[in-house]
PDB file of C-alpha atoms and ligand atoms in Angstrom:
ATOM      1  CA  MET A   1       3.167  26.451  -0.250  1.00  0.00           C
ATOM      2  CA  ASP A   2       5.034  22.851  -0.967  1.00  0.00           C
ATOM      3  CA  ALA A   3       8.190  22.177   1.760  1.00  0.00           C
ATOM      4  CA  TYR A   4       9.583  19.718  -0.027  1.00  0.00           C
ATOM      5  CA  ALA A   5       8.790  20.765  -4.659  1.00  0.00           C
ATOM      6  CA  ASP A   6      12.433  21.636  -3.676  1.00  0.00           C
ATOM      7  CA  ASP A   7      13.648  18.296  -3.621  1.00  0.00           C
ATOM      8  CA  ILE A   8      11.909  16.513  -6.457  1.00  0.00           C
ATOM      9  CA  GLU A   9      12.890  15.526  -9.419  1.00  0.00           C
ATOM     10  CA  LYS A  10       9.823  14.495 -11.110  1.00  0.00           C
ATOM     11  CA  VAL A  11       5.987  13.718 -10.482  1.00  0.00           C
ATOM     12  CA  LEU A  12       5.508   9.736 -12.339  1.00  0.00           C
ATOM     13  CA  ILE A  13       1.573  10.346 -11.119  1.00  0.00           C
ATOM     14  CA  THR A  14      -0.113  13.063 -10.186  1.00  0.00           C
ATOM     15  CA  ALA A  15      -2.559  14.089  -6.996  1.00  0.00           C
ATOM     16  CA  GLU A  16      -5.657  13.455  -9.421  1.00  0.00           C
ATOM     17  CA  GLU A  17      -4.916  10.391 -11.096  1.00  0.00           C
ATOM     18  CA  ILE A  18      -4.647   9.441  -7.528  1.00  0.00           C
ATOM     19  CA  GLN A  19      -8.152   9.847  -7.086  1.00  0.00           C
ATOM     20  CA  ALA A  20      -9.247   9.176 -10.423  1.00  0.00           C
ATOM     21  CA  LYS A  21      -8.400   5.768  -9.974  1.00  0.00           C
ATOM     22  CA  LEU A  22      -8.318   5.451  -5.739  1.00  0.00           C
ATOM     23  CA  ALA A  23     -12.399   6.435  -7.121  1.00  0.00           C
ATOM     24  CA  GLU A  24     -12.273   3.601 -10.289  1.00  0.00           C
ATOM     25  CA  MET A  25     -10.121   0.632  -7.594  1.00  0.00           C
ATOM     26  CA  GLY A  26     -13.466   1.388  -5.521  1.00  0.00           C
ATOM     27  CA  GLU A  27     -15.813   1.234  -6.966  1.00  0.00           C
ATOM     28  CA  GLN A  28     -15.042  -2.035  -9.048  1.00  0.00           C
ATOM     29  CA  ILE A  29     -13.809  -3.289  -4.844  1.00  0.00           C
ATOM     30  CA  THR A  30     -18.340  -2.223  -4.273  1.00  0.00           C
ATOM     31  CA  ARG A  31     -18.873  -3.873  -6.973  1.00  0.00           C
ATOM     32  CA  ASP A  32     -16.966  -7.541  -6.113  1.00  0.00           C
ATOM     33  CA  TYR A  33     -18.515  -7.751  -2.347  1.00  0.00           C
ATOM     34  CA  GLU A  34     -21.504  -6.995  -2.297  1.00  0.00           C
ATOM     35  CA  GLY A  35     -23.593  -7.928   0.270  1.00  0.00           C
ATOM     36  CA  ARG A  36     -21.082  -8.296   2.069  1.00  0.00           C
ATOM     37  CA  LYS A  37     -18.839  -6.410   5.012  1.00  0.00           C
ATOM     38  CA  LEU A  38     -15.171  -5.977   4.084  1.00  0.00           C
ATOM     39  CA  LEU A  39     -11.605  -6.031   6.391  1.00  0.00           C
ATOM     40  CA  LEU A  40      -9.843  -3.736   5.452  1.00  0.00           C
ATOM     41  CA  VAL A  41      -6.091  -4.054   6.915  1.00  0.00           C
ATOM     42  CA  GLY A  42      -3.700  -1.511   6.650  1.00  0.00           C
ATOM     43  CA  VAL A  43       0.236  -2.204   6.271  1.00  0.00           C
ATOM     44  CA  LEU A  44       1.784   0.363   8.094  1.00  0.00           C
ATOM     45  CA  LYS A  45       3.141   3.267   7.877  1.00  0.00           C
ATOM     46  CA  GLY A  46       2.279   4.147   4.474  1.00  0.00           C
ATOM     47  CA  ALA A  47      -1.120   2.325   3.384  1.00  0.00           C
ATOM     48  CA  PHE A  48      -2.456   4.993   5.452  1.00  0.00           C
ATOM     49  CA  VAL A  49      -2.709   7.028   2.639  1.00  0.00           C
ATOM     50  CA  VAL A  50      -4.324   4.884   0.413  1.00  0.00           C
ATOM     51  CA  MET A  51      -6.442   3.118   2.481  1.00  0.00           C
ATOM     52  CA  ALA A  52      -8.034   7.085   4.152  1.00  0.00           C
ATOM     53  CA  ASP A  53      -9.142   7.276   0.010  1.00  0.00           C
ATOM     54  CA  LEU A  54      -9.698   3.859  -1.076  1.00  0.00           C
ATOM     55  CA  SER A  55     -12.321   2.796   2.118  1.00  0.00           C
ATOM     56  CA  ARG A  56     -13.885   6.016   1.402  1.00  0.00           C
ATOM     57  CA  SER A  57     -14.648   5.439  -2.422  1.00  0.00           C
ATOM     58  CA  ILE A  58     -15.737   1.554  -1.081  1.00  0.00           C
ATOM     59  CA  ARG A  59     -19.902   1.919  -0.862  1.00  0.00           C
ATOM     60  CA  LEU A  60     -19.654  -1.359   2.149  1.00  0.00           C
ATOM     61  CA  PRO A  61     -19.843  -2.085   5.622  1.00  0.00           C
ATOM     62  CA  LEU A  62     -15.481  -2.171   6.595  1.00  0.00           C
ATOM     63  CA  GLU A  63     -13.699  -1.869   9.329  1.00  0.00           C
ATOM     64  CA  PHE A  64     -10.253  -0.632   9.716  1.00  0.00           C
ATOM     65  CA  ASP A  65      -7.477  -2.919  11.058  1.00  0.00           C
ATOM     66  CA  PHE A  66      -4.046  -1.872  10.568  1.00  0.00           C
ATOM     67  CA  MET A  67      -0.730  -4.174  11.110  1.00  0.00           C
ATOM     68  CA  ALA A  68       3.265  -2.753  11.599  1.00  0.00           C
ATOM     69  CA  ILE A  69       5.608  -5.035   9.380  1.00  0.00           C
ATOM     70  CA  SER A  70       9.013  -3.302   8.498  1.00  0.00           C
ATOM     71  CA  SER A  71      11.874  -4.684   5.375  1.00  0.00           C
ATOM     72  CA  TYR A  72      13.452  -1.685   5.423  1.00  0.00           C
ATOM     73  CA  GLY A  73      14.692   0.840   8.052  1.00  0.00           C
ATOM     74  CA  ALA A  74      15.957   4.128   5.911  1.00  0.00           C
ATOM     75  CA  ALA A  75      17.333   2.210   3.310  1.00  0.00           C
ATOM     76  CA  THR A  76      15.887   2.125  -0.533  1.00  0.00           C
ATOM     77  CA  LYS A  77      16.609  -2.171  -0.981  1.00  0.00           C
ATOM     78  CA  THR A  78      14.390  -4.542   0.367  1.00  0.00           C
ATOM     79  CA  SER A  79      16.191  -7.307   2.729  1.00  0.00           C
ATOM     80  CA  GLY A  80      13.838  -9.203   2.582  1.00  0.00           C
ATOM     81  CA  VAL A  81      13.373  -9.189   6.426  1.00  0.00           C
ATOM     82  CA  VAL A  82      10.080  -8.886   7.019  1.00  0.00           C
ATOM     83  CA  ARG A  83       9.376  -8.475  11.029  1.00  0.00           C
ATOM     84  CA  ILE A  84       6.338  -7.294  13.237  1.00  0.00           C
ATOM     85  CA  LEU A  85       5.898  -4.165  14.957  1.00  0.00           C
ATOM     86  CA  LYS A  86       2.085  -4.387  15.607  1.00  0.00           C
ATOM     87  CA  ASP A  87      -0.002  -7.261  15.479  1.00  0.00           C
ATOM     88  CA  LEU A  88      -3.779  -7.139  14.208  1.00  0.00           C
ATOM     89  CA  GLU A  89      -6.673  -6.216  16.920  1.00  0.00           C
ATOM     90  CA  HIS A  90      -9.322  -8.105  14.602  1.00  0.00           C
ATOM     91  CA  ASP A  91      -9.443 -12.023  14.526  1.00  0.00           C
ATOM     92  CA  LEU A  92      -9.483 -12.838  10.997  1.00  0.00           C
ATOM     93  CA  LYS A  93     -11.602 -16.375  11.106  1.00  0.00           C
ATOM     94  CA  ASP A  94     -14.222 -16.689   8.840  1.00  0.00           C
ATOM     95  CA  ARG A  95     -13.291 -12.448   8.143  1.00  0.00           C
ATOM     96  CA  ASP A  96     -13.410 -11.474   4.196  1.00  0.00           C
ATOM     97  CA  VAL A  97      -9.700  -9.111   4.396  1.00  0.00           C
ATOM     98  CA  LEU A  98      -8.730  -6.144   1.964  1.00  0.00           C
ATOM     99  CA  VAL A  99      -4.707  -5.823   2.236  1.00  0.00           C
ATOM    100  CA  VAL A 100      -4.335  -2.650   1.809  1.00  0.00           C
ATOM    101  CA  GLU A 101      -0.778  -1.735   0.125  1.00  0.00           C
ATOM    102  CA  ASP A 102       1.221   1.586  -0.630  1.00  0.00           C
ATOM    103  CA  ILE A 103       3.019  -0.452  -3.022  1.00  0.00           C
ATOM    104  CA  VAL A 104       4.737  -3.793  -3.762  1.00  0.00           C
ATOM    105  CA  ASP A 105       8.155  -4.148  -5.002  1.00  0.00           C
ATOM    106  CA  SER A 106       9.705  -7.145  -3.839  1.00  0.00           C
ATOM    107  CA  GLY A 107       7.005  -8.442  -3.184  1.00  0.00           C
ATOM    108  CA  LEU A 108       8.232 -10.214  -0.062  1.00  0.00           C
ATOM    109  CA  THR A 109       6.857  -7.596   2.293  1.00  0.00           C
ATOM    110  CA  LEU A 110       3.355  -9.091   0.997  1.00  0.00           C
ATOM    111  CA  LYS A 111       4.209 -12.329   0.346  1.00  0.00           C
ATOM    112  CA  TYR A 112       4.973 -13.316   4.017  1.00  0.00           C
ATOM    113  CA  LEU A 113       2.042 -11.302   5.076  1.00  0.00           C
ATOM    114  CA  LEU A 114      -0.337 -12.662   3.106  1.00  0.00           C
ATOM    115  CA  LYS A 115       0.661 -15.748   4.697  1.00  0.00           C
ATOM    116  CA  ASN A 116       0.668 -15.555   8.179  1.00  0.00           C
ATOM    117  CA  LEU A 117      -2.647 -14.058   7.425  1.00  0.00           C
ATOM    118  CA  ALA A 118      -3.924 -16.881   5.368  1.00  0.00           C
ATOM    119  CA  GLY A 119      -2.882 -18.633   8.218  1.00  0.00           C
ATOM    120  CA  ARG A 120      -5.987 -17.289  11.128  1.00  0.00           C
ATOM    121  CA  LYS A 121      -8.338 -18.405   8.242  1.00  0.00           C
ATOM    122  CA  PRO A 122     -10.710 -16.436   7.086  1.00  0.00           C
ATOM    123  CA  ALA A 123     -13.083 -16.567   3.691  1.00  0.00           C
ATOM    124  CA  SER A 124     -10.969 -14.333   1.789  1.00  0.00           C
ATOM    125  CA  LEU A 125      -7.898 -12.850   1.340  1.00  0.00           C
ATOM    126  CA  GLU A 126      -7.442 -10.340  -1.235  1.00  0.00           C
ATOM    127  CA  VAL A 127      -5.356  -7.516  -1.568  1.00  0.00           C
ATOM    128  CA  ALA A 128      -4.941  -3.855  -3.372  1.00  0.00           C
ATOM    129  CA  ALA A 129      -2.161  -1.758  -3.956  1.00  0.00           C
ATOM    130  CA  LEU A 130      -1.767   1.839  -4.995  1.00  0.00           C
ATOM    131  CA  LEU A 131       1.337   1.291  -6.644  1.00  0.00           C
ATOM    132  CA  ARG A 132       3.151  -2.465  -8.185  1.00  0.00           C
ATOM    133  CA  LYS A 133       7.235  -2.212 -10.384  1.00  0.00           C
ATOM    134  CA  VAL A 134       7.534  -4.198 -12.953  1.00  0.00           C
ATOM    135  CA  GLY A 135       9.711  -6.482 -13.957  1.00  0.00           C
ATOM    136  CA  ILE A 136      10.715  -6.542 -10.635  1.00  0.00           C
ATOM    137  CA  GLN A 137       9.025  -8.973  -8.218  1.00  0.00           C
ATOM    138  CA  GLN A 138      10.348 -11.831  -7.480  1.00  0.00           C
ATOM    139  CA  VAL A 139       8.317 -14.065  -5.112  1.00  0.00           C
ATOM    140  CA  GLU A 140       4.135 -14.520  -7.607  1.00  0.00           C
ATOM    141  CA  LEU A 141       1.396 -12.358  -6.294  1.00  0.00           C
ATOM    142  CA  ASP A 142      -2.249 -12.980  -6.896  1.00  0.00           C
ATOM    143  CA  LEU A 143      -2.410  -8.883  -6.599  1.00  0.00           C
ATOM    144  CA  ARG A 144      -5.727  -8.660  -7.169  1.00  0.00           C
ATOM    145  CA  TYR A 145      -6.199  -4.336  -7.344  1.00  0.00           C
ATOM    146  CA  VAL A 146      -3.499  -2.721  -8.475  1.00  0.00           C
ATOM    147  CA  GLY A 147      -3.431   1.275  -9.109  1.00  0.00           C
ATOM    148  CA  PHE A 148      -0.553   1.889 -10.980  1.00  0.00           C
ATOM    149  CA  ASP A 149       2.507  -0.049 -12.753  1.00  0.00           C
ATOM    150  CA  ILE A 150       5.907   1.726 -12.199  1.00  0.00           C
ATOM    151  CA  PRO A 151       9.163   1.589 -13.175  1.00  0.00           C
ATOM    152  CA  ASN A 152      12.026   0.200 -11.052  1.00  0.00           C
ATOM    153  CA  GLU A 153      12.905   3.611  -9.486  1.00  0.00           C
ATOM    154  CA  PHE A 154      12.597   3.803  -5.823  1.00  0.00           C
ATOM    155  CA  VAL A 155       9.394   6.901  -5.109  1.00  0.00           C
ATOM    156  CA  VAL A 156       8.068   8.989  -2.150  1.00  0.00           C
ATOM    157  CA  GLY A 157       4.808  11.054  -1.526  1.00  0.00           C
ATOM    158  CA  TYR A 158       1.276   9.067  -1.108  1.00  0.00           C
ATOM    159  CA  GLY A 159       2.305   7.448   2.075  1.00  0.00           C
ATOM    160  CA  LEU A 160       5.844   6.446   1.005  1.00  0.00           C
ATOM    161  CA  ASP A 161       8.371   7.413   2.782  1.00  0.00           C
ATOM    162  CA  PHE A 162      12.795   8.100   2.475  1.00  0.00           C
ATOM    163  CA  ALA A 163      13.772   7.888   6.573  1.00  0.00           C
ATOM    164  CA  GLU A 164      10.425   8.888   6.958  1.00  0.00           C
ATOM    165  CA  ARG A 165       9.972  11.765   4.754  1.00  0.00           C
ATOM    166  CA  TYR A 166       7.778  12.801   1.680  1.00  0.00           C
ATOM    167  CA  ARG A 167       4.314  11.152   3.244  1.00  0.00           C
ATOM    168  CA  ASN A 168       2.309  13.656   3.495  1.00  0.00           C
ATOM    169  CA  LEU A 169       2.730  15.121  -0.828  1.00  0.00           C
ATOM    170  CA  PRO A 170      -0.573  14.417  -2.710  1.00  0.00           C
ATOM    171  CA  TYR A 171       1.143  12.905  -5.362  1.00  0.00           C
ATOM    172  CA  ILE A 172       4.134  10.750  -6.128  1.00  0.00           C
ATOM    173  CA  GLY A 173       7.397  11.715  -7.211  1.00  0.00           C
ATOM    174  CA  THR A 174      10.859  10.305  -7.950  1.00  0.00           C
ATOM    175  CA  LEU A 175      13.501  13.139  -4.966  1.00  0.00           C
ATOM    176  CA  LYS A 176      16.179  14.312  -6.911  1.00  0.00           C
ATOM    177  CA  PRO A 177      20.394  13.123  -5.614  1.00  0.00           C
ATOM    178  CA  ALA A 178      20.345  16.040  -3.699  1.00  0.00           C
ATOM    179  CA  ALA A 179      17.972  15.203  -1.124  1.00  0.00           C
ATOM    180  CA  TYR A 180      19.418  11.599  -0.435  1.00  0.00           C
ATOM    181  CA  GLY A 181      21.968  13.448   1.367  1.00  0.00           C
ATOM    182  CA  SER A 182      19.663  16.049   4.065  1.00  0.00           C
TER     183      SER A 182
HETATM  184  P1  IMP B 201       9.436  -5.314  -1.172  1.00  0.00           P
HETATM  185  O1  IMP B 201       8.775  -6.411   0.975  1.00  0.00           O
HETATM  186  O2  IMP B 201      10.007  -4.644  -1.277  1.00  0.00           O
HETATM  187  O3  IMP B 201       7.353  -4.936  -1.673  1.00  0.00           O
HETATM  188  O4  IMP B 201       9.122  -3.775  -0.146  1.00  0.00           O
HETATM  189  C1  IMP B 201       7.712  -3.510  -0.110  1.00  0.00           C
HETATM  190  C2  IMP B 201       7.826  -2.045   1.281  1.00  0.00           C
HETATM  191  O5  IMP B 201       8.884  -1.244   1.567  1.00  0.00           O
HETATM  192  C3  IMP B 201       7.129  -1.623   1.288  1.00  0.00           C
HETATM  193  O6  IMP B 201       5.411  -1.620   1.268  1.00  0.00           O
HETATM  194  C4  IMP B 201       7.600   0.865   1.769  1.00  0.00           C
HETATM  195  O7  IMP B 201       7.349   0.169   2.369  1.00  0.00           O
HETATM  196  C5  IMP B 201       8.619  -0.108   0.397  1.00  0.00           C
HETATM  197  N1  IMP B 201       8.764   0.367  -0.300  1.00  0.00           N
HETATM  198  C6  IMP B 201       9.749   0.012  -1.271  1.00  0.00           C
HETATM  199  N2  IMP B 201       9.246   0.588  -2.510  1.00  0.00           N
HETATM  200  C7  IMP B 201       9.405   1.698  -1.998  1.00  0.00           C
HETATM  201  C8  IMP B 201       9.309   3.372  -2.687  1.00  0.00           C
HETATM  202  O8  IMP B 201       9.815   2.992  -3.876  1.00  0.00           O
HETATM  203  N3  IMP B 201       9.441   3.628  -2.158  1.00  0.00           N
HETATM  204  C9  IMP B 201       9.601   4.008  -0.336  1.00  0.00           C
HETATM  205  N4  IMP B 201       9.358   3.419  -0.319  1.00  0.00           N
HETATM  206  C10 IMP B 201       9.045   1.410  -0.577  1.00  0.00           C
HETATM  207 MG1   MG B 202       9.803   2.648   4.151  1.00  0.00          MG
END
């Protein structure tokens, strides 16, 4: 059974809802980039689950690359401090690049990342994010594909962690207060 079920306060988005939404997003991306090939850039670690499922509903020639940046550490508040821990292996010049994100919270992480990637002169640069927290983006961001807008609560599951746990939950949920201490 679900090893983390006792820690979850409520399920915000079910596994079925996530899968249906990613299928829709994949179809849209397939239409928008018809006749082109795409480089998916995943932001580790959170995006690896979204990337795996989203990519399988994109019917285009795809290449994958990953970047690791840190903004949070184990805490649950954005620090605004972003560091590149692992850079891309691909040259982005003249490539169609789609950045895949798990969640856009303050937007600070993504803003930093997009500025950095734009400097490498891709042919196009867009973002697909599974989740966006509403009303709290500190920076203007143009997100081409967004799965769900969610309230400003800390969530886990489907790639998202608290202190490196809960990434393997197939749904998105909030934690019981007691789970933050365990
Ligand atoms: P931002 O810079 O505030 O947009 O934060 C972006 C990163 O913080 C995300 O890619 C996540 O790794 C992490 N993050 C933001 N909100 C949450 C959350 O509710 N749960 C888990 N991680 C989060
Ligand atoms: Mg995290």
